[in-house]
Short mmCIF file of C-alpha atoms in Angstrom, two decimals:
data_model
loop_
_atom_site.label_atom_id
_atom_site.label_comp_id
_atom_site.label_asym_id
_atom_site.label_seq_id
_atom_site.Cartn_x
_atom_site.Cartn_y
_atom_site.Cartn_z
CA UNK A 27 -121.42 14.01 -70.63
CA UNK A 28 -121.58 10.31 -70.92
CA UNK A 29 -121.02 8.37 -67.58
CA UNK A 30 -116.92 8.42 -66.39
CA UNK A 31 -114.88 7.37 -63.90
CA UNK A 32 -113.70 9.62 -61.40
CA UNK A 33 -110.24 9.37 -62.78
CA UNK A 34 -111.00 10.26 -65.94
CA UNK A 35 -112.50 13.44 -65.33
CA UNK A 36 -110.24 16.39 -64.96
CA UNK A 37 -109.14 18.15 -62.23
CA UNK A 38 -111.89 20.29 -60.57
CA UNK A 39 -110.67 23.05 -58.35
CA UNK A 40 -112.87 23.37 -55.17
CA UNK A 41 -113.44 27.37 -56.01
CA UNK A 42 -115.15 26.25 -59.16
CA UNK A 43 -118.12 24.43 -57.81
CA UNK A 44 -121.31 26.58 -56.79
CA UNK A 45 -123.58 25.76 -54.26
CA UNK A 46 -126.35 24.36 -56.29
CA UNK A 47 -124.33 21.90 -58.55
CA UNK A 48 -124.97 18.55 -57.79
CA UNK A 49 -123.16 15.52 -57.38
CA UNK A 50 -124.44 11.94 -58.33
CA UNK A 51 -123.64 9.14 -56.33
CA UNK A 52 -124.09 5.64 -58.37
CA UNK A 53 -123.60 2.33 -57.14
CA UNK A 54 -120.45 0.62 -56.52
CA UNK A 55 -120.94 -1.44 -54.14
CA UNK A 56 -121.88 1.73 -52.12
CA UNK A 57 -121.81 0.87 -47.69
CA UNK A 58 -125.27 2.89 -47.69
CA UNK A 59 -127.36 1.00 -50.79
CA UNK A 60 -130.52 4.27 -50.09
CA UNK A 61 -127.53 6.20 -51.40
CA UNK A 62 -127.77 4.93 -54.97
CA UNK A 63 -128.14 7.23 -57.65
CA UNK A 64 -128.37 9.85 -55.45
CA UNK A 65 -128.40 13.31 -56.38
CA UNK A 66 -126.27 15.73 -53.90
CA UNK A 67 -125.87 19.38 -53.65
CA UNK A 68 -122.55 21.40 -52.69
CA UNK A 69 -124.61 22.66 -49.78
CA UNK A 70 -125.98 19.44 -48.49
CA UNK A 71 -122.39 17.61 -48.73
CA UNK A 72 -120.41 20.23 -46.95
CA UNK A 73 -123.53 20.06 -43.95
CA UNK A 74 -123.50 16.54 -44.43
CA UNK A 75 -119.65 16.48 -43.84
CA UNK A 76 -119.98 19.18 -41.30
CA UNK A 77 -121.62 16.49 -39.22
CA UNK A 78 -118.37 14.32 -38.80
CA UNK A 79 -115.32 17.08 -39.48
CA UNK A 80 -114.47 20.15 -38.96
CA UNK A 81 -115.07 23.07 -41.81
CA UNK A 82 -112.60 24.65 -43.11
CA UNK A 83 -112.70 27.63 -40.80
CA UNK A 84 -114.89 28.12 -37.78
CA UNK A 85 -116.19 25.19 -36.11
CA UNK A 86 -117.08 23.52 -32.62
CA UNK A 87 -115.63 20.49 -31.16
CA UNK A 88 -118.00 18.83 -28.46
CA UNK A 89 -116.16 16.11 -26.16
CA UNK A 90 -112.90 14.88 -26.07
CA UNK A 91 -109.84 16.02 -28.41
CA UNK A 92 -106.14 14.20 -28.36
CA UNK A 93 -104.53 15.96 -30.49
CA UNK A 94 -101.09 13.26 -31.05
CA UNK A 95 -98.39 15.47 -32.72
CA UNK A 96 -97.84 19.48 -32.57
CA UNK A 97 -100.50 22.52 -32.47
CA UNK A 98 -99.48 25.86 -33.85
CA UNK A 99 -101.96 28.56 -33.11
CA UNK A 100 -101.38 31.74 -35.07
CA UNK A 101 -104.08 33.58 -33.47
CA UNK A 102 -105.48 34.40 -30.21
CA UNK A 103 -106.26 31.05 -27.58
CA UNK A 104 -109.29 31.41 -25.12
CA UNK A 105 -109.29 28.16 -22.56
CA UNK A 106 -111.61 27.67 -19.56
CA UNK A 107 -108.94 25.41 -18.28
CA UNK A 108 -105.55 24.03 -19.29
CA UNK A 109 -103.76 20.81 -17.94
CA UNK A 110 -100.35 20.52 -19.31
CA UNK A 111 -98.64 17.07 -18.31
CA UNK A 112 -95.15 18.02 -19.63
CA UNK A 113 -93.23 21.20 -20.67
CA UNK A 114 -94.97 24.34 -21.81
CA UNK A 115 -92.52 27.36 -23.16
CA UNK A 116 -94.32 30.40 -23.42
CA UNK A 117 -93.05 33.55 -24.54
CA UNK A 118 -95.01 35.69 -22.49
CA UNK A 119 -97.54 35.13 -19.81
CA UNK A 120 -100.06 37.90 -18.09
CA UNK A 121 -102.23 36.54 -14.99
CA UNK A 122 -105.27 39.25 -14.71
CA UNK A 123 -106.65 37.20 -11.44
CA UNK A 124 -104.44 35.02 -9.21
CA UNK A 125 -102.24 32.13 -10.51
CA UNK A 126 -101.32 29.14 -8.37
CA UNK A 127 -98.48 26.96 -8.76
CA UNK A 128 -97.66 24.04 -6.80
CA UNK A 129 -94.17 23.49 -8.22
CA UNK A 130 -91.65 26.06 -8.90
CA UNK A 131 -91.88 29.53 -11.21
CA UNK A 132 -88.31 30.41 -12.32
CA UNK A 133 -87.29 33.41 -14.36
CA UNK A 134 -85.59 36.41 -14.67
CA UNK A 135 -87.47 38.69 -14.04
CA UNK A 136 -90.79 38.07 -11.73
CA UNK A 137 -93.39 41.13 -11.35
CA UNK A 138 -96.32 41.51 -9.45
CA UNK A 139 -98.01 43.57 -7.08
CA UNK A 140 -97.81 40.83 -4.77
CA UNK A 141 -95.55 37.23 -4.94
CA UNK A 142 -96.10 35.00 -1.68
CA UNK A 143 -94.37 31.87 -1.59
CA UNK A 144 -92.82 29.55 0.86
CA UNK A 145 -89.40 29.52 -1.20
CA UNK A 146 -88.67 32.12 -3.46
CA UNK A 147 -85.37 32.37 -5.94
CA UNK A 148 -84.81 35.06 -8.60
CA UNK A 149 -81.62 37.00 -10.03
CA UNK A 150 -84.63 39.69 -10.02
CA UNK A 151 -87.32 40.87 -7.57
CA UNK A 152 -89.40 43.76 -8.81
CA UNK A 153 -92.67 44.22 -7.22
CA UNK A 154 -94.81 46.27 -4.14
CA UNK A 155 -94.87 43.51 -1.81
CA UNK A 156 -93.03 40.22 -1.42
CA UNK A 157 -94.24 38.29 2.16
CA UNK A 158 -92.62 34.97 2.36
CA UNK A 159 -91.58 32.48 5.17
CA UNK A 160 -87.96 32.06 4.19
CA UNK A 161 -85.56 33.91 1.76
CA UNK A 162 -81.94 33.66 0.82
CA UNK A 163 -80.11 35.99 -1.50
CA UNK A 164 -76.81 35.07 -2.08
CA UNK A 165 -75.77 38.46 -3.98
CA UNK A 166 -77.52 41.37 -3.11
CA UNK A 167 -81.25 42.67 -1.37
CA UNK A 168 -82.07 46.40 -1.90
CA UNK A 169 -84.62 48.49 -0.89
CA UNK A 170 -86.53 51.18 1.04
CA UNK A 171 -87.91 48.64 3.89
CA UNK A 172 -86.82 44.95 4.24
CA UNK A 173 -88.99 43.65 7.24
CA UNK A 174 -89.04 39.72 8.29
CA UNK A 175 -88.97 37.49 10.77
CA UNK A 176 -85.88 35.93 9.70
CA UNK A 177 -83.35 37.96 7.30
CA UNK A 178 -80.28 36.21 5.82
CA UNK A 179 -78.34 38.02 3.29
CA UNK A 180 -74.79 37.85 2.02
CA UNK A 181 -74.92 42.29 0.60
CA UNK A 182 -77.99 44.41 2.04
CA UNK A 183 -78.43 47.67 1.51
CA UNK A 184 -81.77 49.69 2.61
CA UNK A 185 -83.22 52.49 4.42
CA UNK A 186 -84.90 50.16 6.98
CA UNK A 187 -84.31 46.61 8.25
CA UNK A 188 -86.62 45.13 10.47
CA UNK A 189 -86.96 41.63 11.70
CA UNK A 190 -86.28 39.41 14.46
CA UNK A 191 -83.03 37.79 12.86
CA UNK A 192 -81.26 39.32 10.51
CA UNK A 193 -78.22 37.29 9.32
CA UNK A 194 -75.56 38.63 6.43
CA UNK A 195 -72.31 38.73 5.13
CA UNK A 196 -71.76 42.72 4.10
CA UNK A 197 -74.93 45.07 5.11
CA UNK A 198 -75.08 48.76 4.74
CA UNK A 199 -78.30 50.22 6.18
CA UNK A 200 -79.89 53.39 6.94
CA UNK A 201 -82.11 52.29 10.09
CA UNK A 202 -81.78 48.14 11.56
CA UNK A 203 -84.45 47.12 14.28
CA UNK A 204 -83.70 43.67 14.68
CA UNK A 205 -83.85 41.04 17.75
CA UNK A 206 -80.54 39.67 17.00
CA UNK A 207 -78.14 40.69 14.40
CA UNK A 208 -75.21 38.63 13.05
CA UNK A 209 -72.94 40.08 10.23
CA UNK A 210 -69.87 38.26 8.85
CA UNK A 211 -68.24 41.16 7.63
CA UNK A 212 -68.83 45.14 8.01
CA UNK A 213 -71.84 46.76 9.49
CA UNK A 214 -72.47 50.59 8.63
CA UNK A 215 -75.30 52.39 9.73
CA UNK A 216 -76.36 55.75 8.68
CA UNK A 217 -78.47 56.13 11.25
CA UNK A 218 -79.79 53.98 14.37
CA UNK A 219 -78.96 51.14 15.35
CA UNK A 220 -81.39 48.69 17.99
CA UNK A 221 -80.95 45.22 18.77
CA UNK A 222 -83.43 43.62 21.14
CA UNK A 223 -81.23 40.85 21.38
CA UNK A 224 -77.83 40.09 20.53
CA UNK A 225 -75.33 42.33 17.68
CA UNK A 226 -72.56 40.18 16.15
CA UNK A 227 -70.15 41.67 13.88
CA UNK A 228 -66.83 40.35 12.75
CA UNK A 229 -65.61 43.19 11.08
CA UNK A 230 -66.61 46.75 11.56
CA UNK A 231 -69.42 48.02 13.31
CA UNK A 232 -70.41 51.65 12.53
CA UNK A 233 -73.66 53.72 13.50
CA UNK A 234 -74.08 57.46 13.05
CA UNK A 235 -76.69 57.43 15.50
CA UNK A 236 -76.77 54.75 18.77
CA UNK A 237 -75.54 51.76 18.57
CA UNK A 238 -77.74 49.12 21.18
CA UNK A 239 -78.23 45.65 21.87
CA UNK A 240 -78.13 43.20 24.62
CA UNK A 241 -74.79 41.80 23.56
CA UNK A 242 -72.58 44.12 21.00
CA UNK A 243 -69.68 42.57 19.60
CA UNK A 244 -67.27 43.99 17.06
CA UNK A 245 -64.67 42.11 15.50
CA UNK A 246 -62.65 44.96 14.25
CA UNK A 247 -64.22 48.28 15.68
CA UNK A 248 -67.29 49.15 17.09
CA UNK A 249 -67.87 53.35 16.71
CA UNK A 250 -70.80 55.09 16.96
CA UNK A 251 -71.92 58.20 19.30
CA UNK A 252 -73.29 56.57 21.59
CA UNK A 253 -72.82 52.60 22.34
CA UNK A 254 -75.19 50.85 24.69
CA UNK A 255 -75.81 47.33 26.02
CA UNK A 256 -75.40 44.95 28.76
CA UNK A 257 -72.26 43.88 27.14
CA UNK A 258 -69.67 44.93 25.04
CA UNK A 259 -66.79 43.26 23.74
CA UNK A 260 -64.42 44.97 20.85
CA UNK A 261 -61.50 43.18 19.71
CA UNK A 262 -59.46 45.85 18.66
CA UNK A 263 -60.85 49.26 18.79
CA UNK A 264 -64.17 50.83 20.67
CA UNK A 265 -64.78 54.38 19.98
CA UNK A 266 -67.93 56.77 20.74
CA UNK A 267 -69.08 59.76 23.08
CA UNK A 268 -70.72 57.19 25.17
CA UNK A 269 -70.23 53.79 25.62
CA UNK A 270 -72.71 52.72 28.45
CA UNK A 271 -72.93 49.18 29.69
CA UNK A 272 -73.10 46.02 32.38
CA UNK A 273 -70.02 44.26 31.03
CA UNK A 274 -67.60 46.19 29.44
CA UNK A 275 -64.44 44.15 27.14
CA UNK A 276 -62.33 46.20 25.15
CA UNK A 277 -58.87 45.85 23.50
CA UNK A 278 -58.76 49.25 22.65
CA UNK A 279 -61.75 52.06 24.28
CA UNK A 280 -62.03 55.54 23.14
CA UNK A 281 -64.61 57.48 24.30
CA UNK A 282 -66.26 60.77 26.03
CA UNK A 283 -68.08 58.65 28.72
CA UNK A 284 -67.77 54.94 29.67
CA UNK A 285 -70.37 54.12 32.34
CA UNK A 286 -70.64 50.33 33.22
CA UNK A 287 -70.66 47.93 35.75
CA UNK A 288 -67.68 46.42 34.32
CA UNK A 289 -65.29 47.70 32.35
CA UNK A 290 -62.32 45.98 30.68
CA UNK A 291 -59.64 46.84 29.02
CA UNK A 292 -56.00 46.61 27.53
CA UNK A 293 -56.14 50.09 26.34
CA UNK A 294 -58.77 52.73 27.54
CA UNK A 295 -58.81 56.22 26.72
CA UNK A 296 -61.68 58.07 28.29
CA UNK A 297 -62.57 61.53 28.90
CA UNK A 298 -64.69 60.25 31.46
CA UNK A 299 -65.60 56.85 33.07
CA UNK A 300 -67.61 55.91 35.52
CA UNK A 301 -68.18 52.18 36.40
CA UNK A 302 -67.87 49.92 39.69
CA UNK A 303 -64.89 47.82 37.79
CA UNK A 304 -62.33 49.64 35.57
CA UNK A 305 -59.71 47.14 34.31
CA UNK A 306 -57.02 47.18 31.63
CA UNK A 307 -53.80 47.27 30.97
CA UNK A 308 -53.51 51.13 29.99
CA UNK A 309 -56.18 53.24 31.36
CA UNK A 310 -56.06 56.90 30.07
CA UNK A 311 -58.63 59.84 30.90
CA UNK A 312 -59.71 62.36 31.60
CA UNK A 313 -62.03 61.77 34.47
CA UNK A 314 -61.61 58.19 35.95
CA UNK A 315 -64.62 57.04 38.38
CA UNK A 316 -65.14 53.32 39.65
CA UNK A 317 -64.87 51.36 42.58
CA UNK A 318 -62.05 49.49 41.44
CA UNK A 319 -59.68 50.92 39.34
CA UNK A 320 -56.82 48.41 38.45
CA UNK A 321 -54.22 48.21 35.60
CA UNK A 322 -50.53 48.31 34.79
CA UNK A 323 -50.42 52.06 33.51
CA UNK A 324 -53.22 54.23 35.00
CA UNK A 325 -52.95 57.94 33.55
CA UNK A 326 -55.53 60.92 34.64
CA UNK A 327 -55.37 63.97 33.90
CA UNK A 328 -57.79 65.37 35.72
CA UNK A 329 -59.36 62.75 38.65
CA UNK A 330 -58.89 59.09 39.38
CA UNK A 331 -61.43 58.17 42.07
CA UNK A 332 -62.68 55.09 43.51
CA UNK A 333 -62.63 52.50 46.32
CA UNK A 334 -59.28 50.71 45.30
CA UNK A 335 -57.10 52.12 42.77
CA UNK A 336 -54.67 49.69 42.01
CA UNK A 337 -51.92 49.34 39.17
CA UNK A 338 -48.33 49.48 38.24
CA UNK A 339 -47.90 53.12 36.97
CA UNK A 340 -50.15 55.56 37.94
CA UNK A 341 -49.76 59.31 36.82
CA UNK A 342 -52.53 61.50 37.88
CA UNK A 343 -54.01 64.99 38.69
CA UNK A 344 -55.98 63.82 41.51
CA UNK A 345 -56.87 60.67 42.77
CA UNK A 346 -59.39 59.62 45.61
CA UNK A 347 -59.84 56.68 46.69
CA UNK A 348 -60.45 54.34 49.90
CA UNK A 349 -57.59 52.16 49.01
CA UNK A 350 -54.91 53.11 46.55
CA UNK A 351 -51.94 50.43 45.44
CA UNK A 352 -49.47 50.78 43.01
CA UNK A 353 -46.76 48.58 42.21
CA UNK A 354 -43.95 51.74 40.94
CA UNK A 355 -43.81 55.19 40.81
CA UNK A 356 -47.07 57.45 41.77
CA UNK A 357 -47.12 60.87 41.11
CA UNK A 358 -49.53 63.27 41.10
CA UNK A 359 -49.44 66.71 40.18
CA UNK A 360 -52.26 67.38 42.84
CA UNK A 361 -53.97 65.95 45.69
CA UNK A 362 -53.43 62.31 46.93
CA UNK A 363 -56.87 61.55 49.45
CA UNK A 364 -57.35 58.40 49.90
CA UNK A 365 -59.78 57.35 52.54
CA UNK A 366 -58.06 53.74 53.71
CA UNK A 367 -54.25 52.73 53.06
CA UNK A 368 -52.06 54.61 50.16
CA UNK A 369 -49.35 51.89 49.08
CA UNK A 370 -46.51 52.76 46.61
CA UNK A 371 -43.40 50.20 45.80
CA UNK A 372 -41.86 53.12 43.83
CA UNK A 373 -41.77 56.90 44.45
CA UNK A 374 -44.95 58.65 45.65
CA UNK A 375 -44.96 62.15 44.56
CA UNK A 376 -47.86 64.80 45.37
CA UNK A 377 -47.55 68.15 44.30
CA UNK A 378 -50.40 68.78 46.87
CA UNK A 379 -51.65 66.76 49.67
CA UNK A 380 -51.01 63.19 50.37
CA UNK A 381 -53.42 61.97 53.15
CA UNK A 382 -54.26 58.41 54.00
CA UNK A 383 -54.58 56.21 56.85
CA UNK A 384 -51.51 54.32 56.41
CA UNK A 385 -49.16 55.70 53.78
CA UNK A 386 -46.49 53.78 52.66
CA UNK A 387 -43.69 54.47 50.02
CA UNK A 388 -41.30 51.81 49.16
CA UNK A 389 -38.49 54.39 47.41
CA UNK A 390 -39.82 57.87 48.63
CA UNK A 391 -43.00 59.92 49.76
CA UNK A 392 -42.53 63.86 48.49
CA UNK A 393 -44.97 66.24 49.17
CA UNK A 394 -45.76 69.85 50.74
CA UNK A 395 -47.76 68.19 53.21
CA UNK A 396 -48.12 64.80 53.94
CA UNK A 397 -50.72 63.49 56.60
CA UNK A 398 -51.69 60.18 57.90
CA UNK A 399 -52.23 57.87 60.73
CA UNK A 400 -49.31 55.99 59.92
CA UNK A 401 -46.95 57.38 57.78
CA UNK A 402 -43.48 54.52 56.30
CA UNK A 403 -40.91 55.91 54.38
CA UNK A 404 -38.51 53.39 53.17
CA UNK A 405 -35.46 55.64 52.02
CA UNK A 406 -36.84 59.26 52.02
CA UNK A 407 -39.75 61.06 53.53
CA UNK A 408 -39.67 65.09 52.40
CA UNK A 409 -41.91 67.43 53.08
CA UNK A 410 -42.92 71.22 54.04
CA UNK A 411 -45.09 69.22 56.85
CA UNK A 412 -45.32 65.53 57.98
CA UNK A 413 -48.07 64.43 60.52
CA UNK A 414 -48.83 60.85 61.78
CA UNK A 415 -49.98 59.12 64.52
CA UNK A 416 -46.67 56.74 63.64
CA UNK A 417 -43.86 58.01 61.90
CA UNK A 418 -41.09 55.66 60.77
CA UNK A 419 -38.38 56.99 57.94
CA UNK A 420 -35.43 55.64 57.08
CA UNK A 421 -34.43 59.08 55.50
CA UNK A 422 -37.10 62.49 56.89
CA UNK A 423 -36.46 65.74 55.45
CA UNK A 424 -38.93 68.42 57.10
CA UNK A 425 -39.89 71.51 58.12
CA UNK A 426 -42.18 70.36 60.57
CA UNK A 427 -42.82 66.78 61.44
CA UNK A 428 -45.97 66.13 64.36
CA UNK A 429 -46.77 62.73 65.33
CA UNK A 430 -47.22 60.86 68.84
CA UNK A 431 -44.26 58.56 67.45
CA UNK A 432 -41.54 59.63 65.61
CA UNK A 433 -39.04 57.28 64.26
CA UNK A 434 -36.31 57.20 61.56
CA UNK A 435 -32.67 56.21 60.70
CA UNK A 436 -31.75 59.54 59.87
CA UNK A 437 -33.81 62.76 60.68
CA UNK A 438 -32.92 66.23 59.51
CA UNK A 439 -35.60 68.56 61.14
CA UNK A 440 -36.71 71.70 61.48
CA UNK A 441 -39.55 71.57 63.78
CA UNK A 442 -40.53 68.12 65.83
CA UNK A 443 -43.64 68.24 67.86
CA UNK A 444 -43.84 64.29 68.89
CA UNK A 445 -44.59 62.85 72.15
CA UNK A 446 -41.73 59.98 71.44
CA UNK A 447 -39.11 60.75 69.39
CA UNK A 448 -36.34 58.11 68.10
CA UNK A 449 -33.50 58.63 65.76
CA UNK A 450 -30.97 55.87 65.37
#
C-alpha cells in the first residue's frame, strides 16, 4: 500500500490489530526528529504509552491525583486513608476497628457494641453499652439498666435507674437509686424506691416497695408501703403502712404507722402514730402517740396519748396526757388520765375515769368517777363519785363527793365527806 494520510485510511478497530503489527512513524515535522521513520510494534506503543497513562484496565498511579469532576466506582474501594473536605453520602458504612469523628454522626439508626461521645442525639439507640457525659431524650429512654451521673428524660421506662440526678417529665421504673430525683409528672415504681438526696414529684408518687429520700415530695399523692425520710410533704394525699420521718407535712395522711418528729397535717388518718408533734386540722386513728397533739377535730378510737393534747373536738377511747385542752365538747368513751391540767370549754364526758390535777369543764364534767386536785364545774358536775382537793360547781350531782373544800351554787348530794363545805 502506497504511502497515505491518516485520513485516508479506513477505520481500524482497536480489536483488529495484533501485537506484532507495526506502525511507521514518518516525518512531519515530528517533536522527537530520532523518531523518523520509525518502525513501532502494538506491544512497544501500548508500554510506551503505559509510561504516561493509565491502561485500559489495571494500573498504578504513583503521587498525586486531583481528580476535578465526579468518580463512580462500580466495584470494591480499598484506601489507606481518606480526607474528604466536603459532603460524602454513603449508603452504608461498616467500621471493623474504631472510627473517630470530631464533628457530629447523625442517623437513624446508630449500632455498636460501644458509642462514647460527649453529646449524643438519635431517634434510635441500639447497642450493649452507651457511656457518655451528658444525654437528653426528649421522647422516650428504655431499657434493662439506665445508670449515670446525671439522667434527664422527658418518658423513662426501665428495670433499673441509677445515677446521682435523675431529672424527667413521666418515668415508670422497676428499681430507682438515685441522689436526687425530680419528676415533672407521675412517678411509679414497681419496686424500690432510694433517694440519697432529695425526691421531687409533681404529680403522683407510687412505689410497691419503700419509698426513701432525704426530702420526699408529692404533688398529688405519695403511696407506697412504707414511706421514709427526714421530710415529707404531700399536697393532697399520703398513704402507706408506714410513713416514718423528721418533718412530717401532709394535706391528707393515711397510714398504718406515722412515726416522726413532726407531723403535720389537715387531714390524718392513722392506725397508729407516734411522733413528738402531731398537728392538723383532722386527726383520725387508731392509736395516737406524741408529745403534742393539737388540731381542730382530734378522733381516737382506741388511745390519744401525749404531753399536751390540744384541739377543738376531741372524741376518743382513751386519752393520756400531761396536759389536755380542748376548745368544745370532749368525750370519751373510756378513761380521761391526764397527768397535769384537763381543760374543756364544752362538755367533758368520760364513760370511765376522769383524773387530772386541775379539771375544768366550761358546760359540764360527767363521769362515774371523777378525781382531781382541783375539780371546776361551770354549770354541771355529775358523777357516781367526785374527789378534789377544791371543789367548786355551779350545778353537783353525786353520790359521793370528798374534798377538803367543797363549793357550789347548787349541790344535790348523797354523801359529802369535806372538811369545808359551802353551798350558796
Amino acid at each position: 500500500m502506497a504511502n497515505r494520510r491518516i485520513s485516508e485510511l479506513q477505520e481500524q478497530a482497536g480489536l483488529q490489530l495484533a501485537e506484532d503489527d507495526l506502525l511507521t512513524v514518518v516525518n512531519v515535522s515530528e517533536p522527537d526528529p530520532g523518531l523518523k521513520n520509525k518502525k513501532l510494534t502494538i506491544s512497544g506503543t501500548k508500554a510506551y504509552l503505559n509510561i504516561h497513562y493509565l491502561p485500559r484496565t489495571g494500573g498504578t498511579i504513583s503521587g498525586s491525583t486531583v481528580i476535578q469532576n465526579d468518580l463512580t466506582v462500580s466495584g470494591a474501594t480499598s484506601i489507606a486513608g481518606l480526607a474528604v473536605t466536603d459532603l460524602l453520602t454513603v449508603s452504608g458504612i461498616l467500621v471493623q476497628n474504631n472510627a473517630t469523628v470530631s464533628g457530629t454522626i447523625s442517623g437513624t439508626n446508630i449500632t455498636g457494641g460501644a458509642i462514647e461521645g460527649s453529646t449524643v442525639k438519635a431517634v434510635t439507640f441500639t447497642g450493649t453499652t452507651i457511656n457518655s457525659v451528658t444525654g437528653k431524650f426528649s421522647t422516650l429512654l428504655s431499657g434493662v439498666t439506665v445508670t449515670g451521673t446525671s439522667a434527664l428524660f422527658t418518658n423513662a421506662t426501665a428495670t433499673n435507674i441509677t445515677g446521682t440526678t435523675v431529672t424527667g417529665t413521666t418515668a415508670n421504673f422497676t428499681t430507682v437509686n438515685a441522689v436526687d430525683l425530680n419528676v415533672t409528672d407521675d412517678l411509679e415504681i414497681t419496686d424500690d424506691l432510694g433517694v440519697g438526696g432529695d425526691l421531687t414529684v409533681t404529680g403522683t408518687v407510687e412505689g410497691k416497695g419503700t419509698v426513701s429520700g432525704a426530702i420526699i415530695t408529692g404533688g398529688t399523692k405519695i403511696l407506697s408501703p412504707l414511706i421514709t425520710g427526714a421530710t415529707i410533704v404531700g399536697t393532697t394525699t399520703v398513704s402507706g403502712a408506714t410513713v416514718t420521718g423528721t418533718s412530717a407535712l401532709f394535706t391528707n395522711a393515711t397510714a398504718t404507722n406515722i412515726t416522726g418528729t413532726t407531723v403535720t397535717g389537715t387531714s390524718a388518718l392513722f392506725t397508729n402514730a407516734t411522733a413528738t408533734n402531731i398537728t392538723g386540722t383532722t386527726i383520725t386513728g387508731t392509736n395516737v402517740k406524741s408529745t403534742n397533739v393539737t388540731g381542730v377535730n382530734i378522733i381516737g378510737t382506741t388511745l390519744v396519748s401525749g404531753a399536751t393534747i390540744s384541739g377543738d373536738t376531741g372524741q376518743f377511747t382513751n386519752v393520756t396526757a400531761q396536759d389536755f385542752t380542748v376548745q368544745d365538747d370532749f368525750i370519751v368513751a373510756d378513761d380521761v388520765t391526764v397527768g397535769g391540767d384537763a381543760t374543756v370549754t364544752g362538755t367533758l364526758e368520760g364513760k370511765g375515769t376522769i383524773s387530772g390535777a386541775i379539771i375544768t369543764g366550761g358546760t359540764k364534767i360527767l363521769s362515774p368517777l371523777i378525781t382531781g386536785a382541783t375539780v371546776v364545774g361551770t354549770t354541771t358536775v355529775s358523777g357516781v363519785t367526785v374527789t378534789g382537793t377544791h371543789a367548786l360547781f355551779t350545778n353537783a350531782t353525786a353520790t359521793n363527793i370528798t374534798g377538803t373544800t367543797v363549793t357550789g351554787t347548787t349541790a344535790n348530794f348523797t354523801t359529802v365527806n369535806a372538811v369545808d363545805l359551802n353551798v350558796s
